[in-house]
Amino acid sequence: MSSSIQLESTYAKLPGVFFSKLYPTPVRQPKIVIFNERLANEIGLDFSSMSVEERTQLLSGNLVPEGSVPLAQAYAGHQFGNFTMLGDGRALVLGEHLTPSGQRLDLQFKGSGRTPYSRGGDGRAALGPMLREYILSEAMHGLGIPTTRSLAVLTTGEKVMRKNELPGAILTRIASSHLRVGTFEFASLHEDKAITQALLDYLINRHFPAIKEKENQALALLEAAVEQQADLITNWMRVGFIHGVMNTDNMALSGETIDYGPCAFMDVFAPDTVFSSIDNKGRYAYANQ
């Protein structure tokens, strides 16, 4: 079985420290729970020539398009103020799709199996949280707030063990990229200017091409990223959105909202509201964003 979807992988041209190439772990009995037909049409991702079975196999990771280079990204992050080496522990970027207008978008699976960055985790996801991300990310988009999008959620036909046994699932996330603040933290650890420069050039080419004309590109990039992040947080604040885990690994340099874990919309205005069960001191409370 071959797929008619064609994907690129410019990220794989970065130095190898930034990723690990591997395929999704096959699942037993995938089934589409929800598919975002409107999003697929918006970005020109054409599934019309695929059978339901082929689409299901593709979105579960059981079928990888010919020429694709699936990879797990490496990055670091300050989590609750503590520096940690991280990476995609349960996610893989399947590849990059070019829209009819020329925009480059990542297709990422969440819950696609273990990676070198799993740190003891099972690499899987449960159905409830994946449906929650689907709903929340599409709600944010509807509110006009920059965000990753959700293309599909599938059940895997397998169980995952959390506090209880839960149905396993895979989310397909669409993002302008998965470059994070923590990706640069990871690069700086290597103390190799060439590695950081390669990432800097990649980020500028992908998200800030106008900066190529600037004399000091690094400074111009920092200023642009700060302004873009400020705009994003302003949008969160105006609708009462609380991210819940604003670690540097969960802040995308594309300026999009990423990682819908312990997040919520505040029902009643209370600046000290938190939505993370482990945020005991309110580090990521609404007012602290």
CSV table of C-alpha atoms in Angstrom, one decimal:
chain,number,residue,atom,x,y,z
A,1,MET,CA,0.0,0.0,0.0
A,2,SER,CA,1.4,3.4,-1.0
A,3,SER,CA,0.2,6.9,-0.1
A,4,SER,CA,-0.6,9.7,-2.5
A,5,ILE,CA,0.5,12.2,0.2
A,6,GLN,CA,3.9,13.7,-0.5
A,7,LEU,CA,5.8,15.2,2.4
A,8,GLU,CA,9.2,16.9,2.7
A,9,SER,CA,11.6,17.1,5.6
A,10,THR,CA,13.8,20.2,5.6
A,11,TYR,CA,14.3,19.8,9.4
A,12,ALA,CA,16.3,16.6,8.7
A,13,LYS,CA,18.9,18.8,7.0
A,14,LEU,CA,19.9,20.3,10.3
A,15,PRO,CA,22.8,18.8,12.3
A,16,GLY,CA,21.9,15.3,13.5
A,17,VAL,CA,22.0,16.3,17.2
A,18,PHE,CA,18.6,17.9,16.8
A,19,PHE,CA,16.6,14.8,16.0
A,20,SER,CA,16.4,11.0,15.8
A,21,LYS,CA,15.0,9.3,12.7
A,22,LEU,CA,12.6,6.5,13.4
A,23,TYR,CA,9.2,5.2,12.3
A,24,PRO,CA,6.0,5.2,14.3
A,25,THR,CA,5.4,2.1,16.3
A,26,PRO,CA,2.6,0.2,14.4
A,27,VAL,CA,-0.8,-0.1,16.2
A,28,ARG,CA,-3.1,-3.1,16.2
A,29,GLN,CA,-6.5,-1.9,15.1
A,30,PRO,CA,-6.7,1.8,14.2
A,31,LYS,CA,-10.0,3.5,13.8
A,32,ILE,CA,-10.7,7.2,12.9
A,33,VAL,CA,-12.7,8.8,15.7
A,34,ILE,CA,-12.8,12.3,14.2
A,35,PHE,CA,-11.3,13.8,11.1
A,36,ASN,CA,-11.1,17.6,10.4
A,37,GLU,CA,-12.2,17.7,6.8
A,38,ARG,CA,-12.4,21.5,6.8
A,39,LEU,CA,-8.7,21.8,8.0
A,40,ALA,CA,-7.6,19.3,5.3
A,41,ASN,CA,-9.3,21.4,2.7
A,42,GLU,CA,-7.9,24.7,4.0
A,43,ILE,CA,-4.3,23.5,3.8
A,44,GLY,CA,-4.7,21.6,0.5
A,45,LEU,CA,-4.0,18.2,2.0
A,46,ASP,CA,-5.9,16.0,-0.5
A,47,PHE,CA,-7.1,12.6,0.8
A,48,SER,CA,-9.7,12.2,-2.0
A,49,SER,CA,-7.8,9.5,-3.8
A,50,MET,CA,-7.4,7.4,-0.6
A,51,SER,CA,-9.7,4.7,0.6
A,52,VAL,CA,-11.0,5.0,4.2
A,53,GLU,CA,-8.6,2.1,5.1
A,54,GLU,CA,-5.6,3.8,3.5
A,55,ARG,CA,-6.4,7.1,5.3
A,56,THR,CA,-6.7,5.2,8.6
A,57,GLN,CA,-3.4,3.5,8.1
A,58,LEU,CA,-1.7,6.7,7.2
A,59,LEU,CA,-3.1,8.7,10.2
A,60,SER,CA,-2.2,5.9,12.6
A,61,GLY,CA,1.4,5.7,11.5
A,62,ASN,CA,1.0,2.2,10.1
A,63,LEU,CA,1.6,3.6,6.6
A,64,VAL,CA,4.4,6.1,6.0
A,65,PRO,CA,4.4,8.0,2.7
A,66,GLU,CA,7.2,7.1,0.4
A,67,GLY,CA,10.1,9.5,0.7
A,68,SER,CA,9.0,10.8,4.2
A,69,VAL,CA,11.6,11.1,7.0
A,70,PRO,CA,9.8,10.7,10.3
A,71,LEU,CA,11.8,12.0,13.2
A,72,ALA,CA,11.6,12.8,16.9
A,73,GLN,CA,13.0,16.3,17.8
A,74,ALA,CA,15.4,16.9,20.6
A,75,TYR,CA,15.1,20.0,22.8
A,76,ALA,CA,15.5,21.1,26.3
A,77,GLY,CA,13.3,23.0,28.7
A,78,HIS,CA,13.0,24.9,31.9
A,79,GLN,CA,10.2,23.1,33.7
A,80,PHE,CA,9.0,24.8,36.9
A,81,GLY,CA,12.3,26.7,36.8
A,82,ASN,CA,14.5,23.6,36.5
A,83,PHE,CA,16.5,22.9,33.4
A,84,THR,CA,15.9,19.5,31.9
A,85,MET,CA,17.0,17.7,28.8
A,86,LEU,CA,14.0,16.7,26.8
A,87,GLY,CA,12.7,15.7,23.4
A,88,ASP,CA,9.7,14.2,21.7
A,89,GLY,CA,9.0,11.3,24.1
A,90,ARG,CA,5.7,10.2,22.4
A,91,ALA,CA,5.6,12.2,19.2
A,92,LEU,CA,7.1,12.1,15.7
A,93,VAL,CA,7.0,14.7,12.9
A,94,LEU,CA,5.9,12.6,9.9
A,95,GLY,CA,7.0,15.3,7.5
A,96,GLU,CA,6.3,18.8,6.1
A,97,HIS,CA,3.4,19.7,3.8
A,98,LEU,CA,3.4,22.6,1.5
A,99,THR,CA,0.1,24.3,1.1
A,100,PRO,CA,-1.1,25.7,-2.2
A,101,SER,CA,0.0,29.2,-1.0
A,102,GLY,CA,3.5,27.9,-0.2
A,103,GLN,CA,3.2,27.7,3.6
A,104,ARG,CA,5.2,24.9,5.2
A,105,LEU,CA,3.4,22.9,7.8
A,106,ASP,CA,4.5,20.0,10.1
A,107,LEU,CA,2.4,16.9,10.4
A,108,GLN,CA,3.1,15.4,13.8
A,109,PHE,CA,1.7,12.3,15.4
A,110,LYS,CA,1.2,12.4,19.2
A,111,GLY,CA,1.1,9.0,20.9
A,112,SER,CA,3.0,7.3,18.1
A,113,GLY,CA,5.3,5.2,20.3
A,114,ARG,CA,8.6,5.3,22.2
A,115,THR,CA,11.5,7.4,21.1
A,116,PRO,CA,15.1,7.9,22.3
A,117,TYR,CA,13.6,10.8,24.4
A,118,SER,CA,10.8,8.8,26.2
A,119,ARG,CA,12.7,8.6,29.5
A,120,GLY,CA,10.8,5.5,30.6
A,121,GLY,CA,7.5,6.5,29.2
A,122,ASP,CA,5.4,4.2,27.0
A,123,GLY,CA,5.3,6.7,24.1
A,124,ARG,CA,1.5,6.4,23.9
A,125,ALA,CA,-1.5,8.6,24.5
A,126,ALA,CA,-5.0,8.1,25.8
A,127,LEU,CA,-8.2,8.9,23.9
A,128,GLY,CA,-9.6,11.5,26.3
A,129,PRO,CA,-6.6,13.9,26.3
A,130,MET,CA,-6.2,13.7,22.5
A,131,LEU,CA,-9.9,14.6,22.0
A,132,ARG,CA,-9.4,17.4,24.5
A,133,GLU,CA,-6.5,18.8,22.5
A,134,TYR,CA,-8.5,18.5,19.3
A,135,ILE,CA,-11.4,20.5,20.8
A,136,LEU,CA,-9.2,23.1,22.5
A,137,SER,CA,-6.9,23.8,19.6
A,138,GLU,CA,-9.8,24.2,17.2
A,139,ALA,CA,-11.6,26.5,19.7
A,140,MET,CA,-8.5,28.7,19.9
A,141,HIS,CA,-8.3,28.8,16.1
A,142,GLY,CA,-12.0,29.8,16.1
A,143,LEU,CA,-11.2,32.6,18.6
A,144,GLY,CA,-8.6,34.0,16.2
A,145,ILE,CA,-5.6,33.0,18.4
A,146,PRO,CA,-2.5,31.6,16.7
A,147,THR,CA,-2.4,27.8,17.5
A,148,THR,CA,-1.4,24.4,16.3
A,149,ARG,CA,-4.4,22.6,14.7
A,150,SER,CA,-5.8,19.1,15.0
A,151,LEU,CA,-6.3,17.1,11.8
A,152,ALA,CA,-7.5,13.8,13.3
A,153,VAL,CA,-7.8,11.5,16.3
A,154,LEU,CA,-7.7,7.7,16.0
A,155,THR,CA,-8.1,4.9,18.5
A,156,THR,CA,-5.3,2.3,18.3
A,157,GLY,CA,-7.2,-0.8,19.4
A,158,GLU,CA,-4.8,-1.0,22.3
A,159,LYS,CA,-4.9,0.0,25.9
A,160,VAL,CA,-2.6,2.5,27.8
A,161,MET,CA,-2.1,2.3,31.5
A,162,ARG,CA,-2.3,5.5,33.5
A,163,LYS,CA,-4.0,5.5,36.8
A,164,ASN,CA,-6.5,3.2,35.1
A,165,GLU,CA,-6.5,1.3,31.8
A,166,LEU,CA,-7.6,3.6,29.0
A,167,PRO,CA,-8.2,3.3,25.3
A,168,GLY,CA,-5.1,4.3,23.3
A,169,ALA,CA,-5.2,7.0,20.7
A,170,ILE,CA,-3.1,9.0,18.3
A,171,LEU,CA,-3.6,12.7,17.4
A,172,THR,CA,-2.4,14.2,14.2
A,173,ARG,CA,-1.2,17.8,14.9
A,174,ILE,CA,-0.7,20.5,12.3
A,175,ALA,CA,1.8,23.2,13.1
A,176,SER,CA,3.8,25.9,11.4
A,177,SER,CA,6.8,24.1,13.0
A,178,HIS,CA,7.7,22.5,16.2
A,179,LEU,CA,10.7,24.7,16.9
A,180,ARG,CA,10.7,25.8,20.5
A,181,VAL,CA,12.5,28.2,22.8
A,182,GLY,CA,13.9,25.0,24.3
A,183,THR,CA,15.3,24.0,20.9
A,184,PHE,CA,17.8,26.9,21.2
A,185,GLU,CA,18.5,26.0,24.9
A,186,PHE,CA,19.4,22.5,23.6
A,187,ALA,CA,21.6,24.0,20.8
A,188,SER,CA,23.5,26.2,23.3
A,189,LEU,CA,24.4,23.2,25.4
A,190,HIS,CA,26.7,21.9,22.7
A,191,GLU,CA,28.9,25.0,22.9
A,192,ASP,CA,29.3,24.8,19.1
A,193,LYS,CA,28.6,28.0,17.2
A,194,ALA,CA,28.0,26.1,14.0
A,195,ILE,CA,25.1,24.1,15.6
A,196,THR,CA,23.4,27.2,17.0
A,197,GLN,CA,24.0,29.1,13.7
A,198,ALA,CA,22.4,26.3,11.7
A,199,LEU,CA,19.3,26.5,13.9
A,200,LEU,CA,19.2,30.3,13.7
A,201,ASP,CA,19.4,30.2,9.9
A,202,TYR,CA,16.7,27.6,9.7
A,203,LEU,CA,14.3,29.5,12.0
A,204,ILE,CA,14.9,32.7,10.0
A,205,ASN,CA,14.3,31.0,6.7
A,206,ARG,CA,11.2,29.3,7.9
A,207,HIS,CA,9.5,31.9,10.0
A,208,PHE,CA,11.2,35.3,9.8
A,209,PRO,CA,12.6,35.7,6.2
A,210,ALA,CA,12.5,39.5,6.4
A,211,ILE,CA,15.3,39.3,9.0
A,212,LYS,CA,17.8,38.2,6.3
A,213,GLU,CA,18.1,41.8,5.3
A,214,LYS,CA,19.2,42.9,8.8
A,215,GLU,CA,22.8,43.5,9.8
A,216,ASN,CA,22.5,41.7,13.2
A,217,GLN,CA,20.2,38.8,12.4
A,218,ALA,CA,20.4,37.2,15.8
A,219,LEU,CA,19.4,40.4,17.6
A,220,ALA,CA,16.6,41.1,15.1
A,221,LEU,CA,15.4,37.5,15.6
A,222,LEU,CA,15.3,37.9,19.4
A,223,GLU,CA,13.4,41.1,19.1
A,224,ALA,CA,10.9,39.6,16.7
A,225,ALA,CA,10.4,36.5,18.8
A,226,VAL,CA,9.8,38.6,22.0
A,227,GLU,CA,7.2,40.7,20.2
A,228,GLN,CA,5.5,37.7,18.7
A,229,GLN,CA,5.3,35.9,22.1
A,230,ALA,CA,3.9,39.0,23.7
A,231,ASP,CA,1.2,39.2,21.1
A,232,LEU,CA,0.3,35.5,21.7
A,233,ILE,CA,0.1,35.9,25.5
A,234,THR,CA,-2.0,39.0,25.1
A,235,ASN,CA,-4.5,36.9,23.1
A,236,TRP,CA,-4.5,34.3,25.8
A,237,MET,CA,-5.2,36.8,28.4
A,238,ARG,CA,-8.1,38.5,26.6
A,239,VAL,CA,-10.1,35.2,26.5
A,240,GLY,CA,-9.1,33.9,29.9
A,241,PHE,CA,-7.0,31.1,28.6
A,242,ILE,CA,-4.5,29.5,31.1
A,243,HIS,CA,-1.8,27.4,29.4
A,244,GLY,CA,-0.9,25.6,32.6
A,245,VAL,CA,2.6,24.5,31.7
A,246,MET,CA,4.5,27.5,30.2
A,247,ASN,CA,7.8,25.7,30.2
A,248,THR,CA,10.3,26.8,27.5
A,249,ASP,CA,9.8,23.5,25.8
A,250,ASN,CA,6.1,24.3,25.4
A,251,MET,CA,6.6,27.7,23.7
A,252,ALA,CA,6.8,27.6,20.0
A,253,LEU,CA,8.9,30.1,18.1
A,254,SER,CA,6.3,30.3,15.4
A,255,GLY,CA,4.2,32.2,17.8
A,256,GLU,CA,1.5,29.5,18.0
A,257,THR,CA,-0.1,28.0,21.1
A,258,ILE,CA,1.3,24.5,21.5
A,259,ASP,CA,0.8,21.7,24.1
A,260,TYR,CA,-2.8,21.5,25.4
A,261,GLY,CA,-2.1,19.6,28.6
A,262,PRO,CA,-3.4,21.0,31.8
A,263,CYS,CA,-5.0,24.1,30.3
A,264,ALA,CA,-8.4,25.7,30.4
A,265,PHE,CA,-10.5,28.8,30.0
A,266,MET,CA,-11.1,30.6,33.2
A,267,ASP,CA,-14.9,30.6,34.1
A,268,VAL,CA,-14.7,33.4,36.7
A,269,PHE,CA,-12.0,36.1,36.7
A,270,ALA,CA,-9.5,35.1,39.4
A,271,PRO,CA,-5.9,36.1,38.6
A,272,ASP,CA,-4.4,33.3,40.8
A,273,THR,CA,-6.3,30.5,38.9
A,274,VAL,CA,-4.1,27.5,38.0
A,275,PHE,CA,-4.9,24.5,35.8
A,276,SER,CA,-2.1,22.1,36.6
A,277,SER,CA,-2.4,19.6,39.4
A,278,ILE,CA,1.3,19.8,40.1
A,279,ASP,CA,1.5,23.7,40.0
A,280,ASN,CA,1.2,24.0,43.8
A,281,LYS,CA,2.8,27.4,44.0
A,282,GLY,CA,0.9,29.0,41.1
A,283,ARG,CA,4.0,29.5,38.9
A,284,TYR,CA,1.8,29.3,35.8
A,285,ALA,CA,-1.3,31.0,37.2
A,286,TYR,CA,-3.3,33.2,34.8
A,287,ALA,CA,-1.8,36.4,36.1
A,288,ASN,CA,1.8,35.1,35.8
A,289,GLN,CA,1.6,34.4,32.1
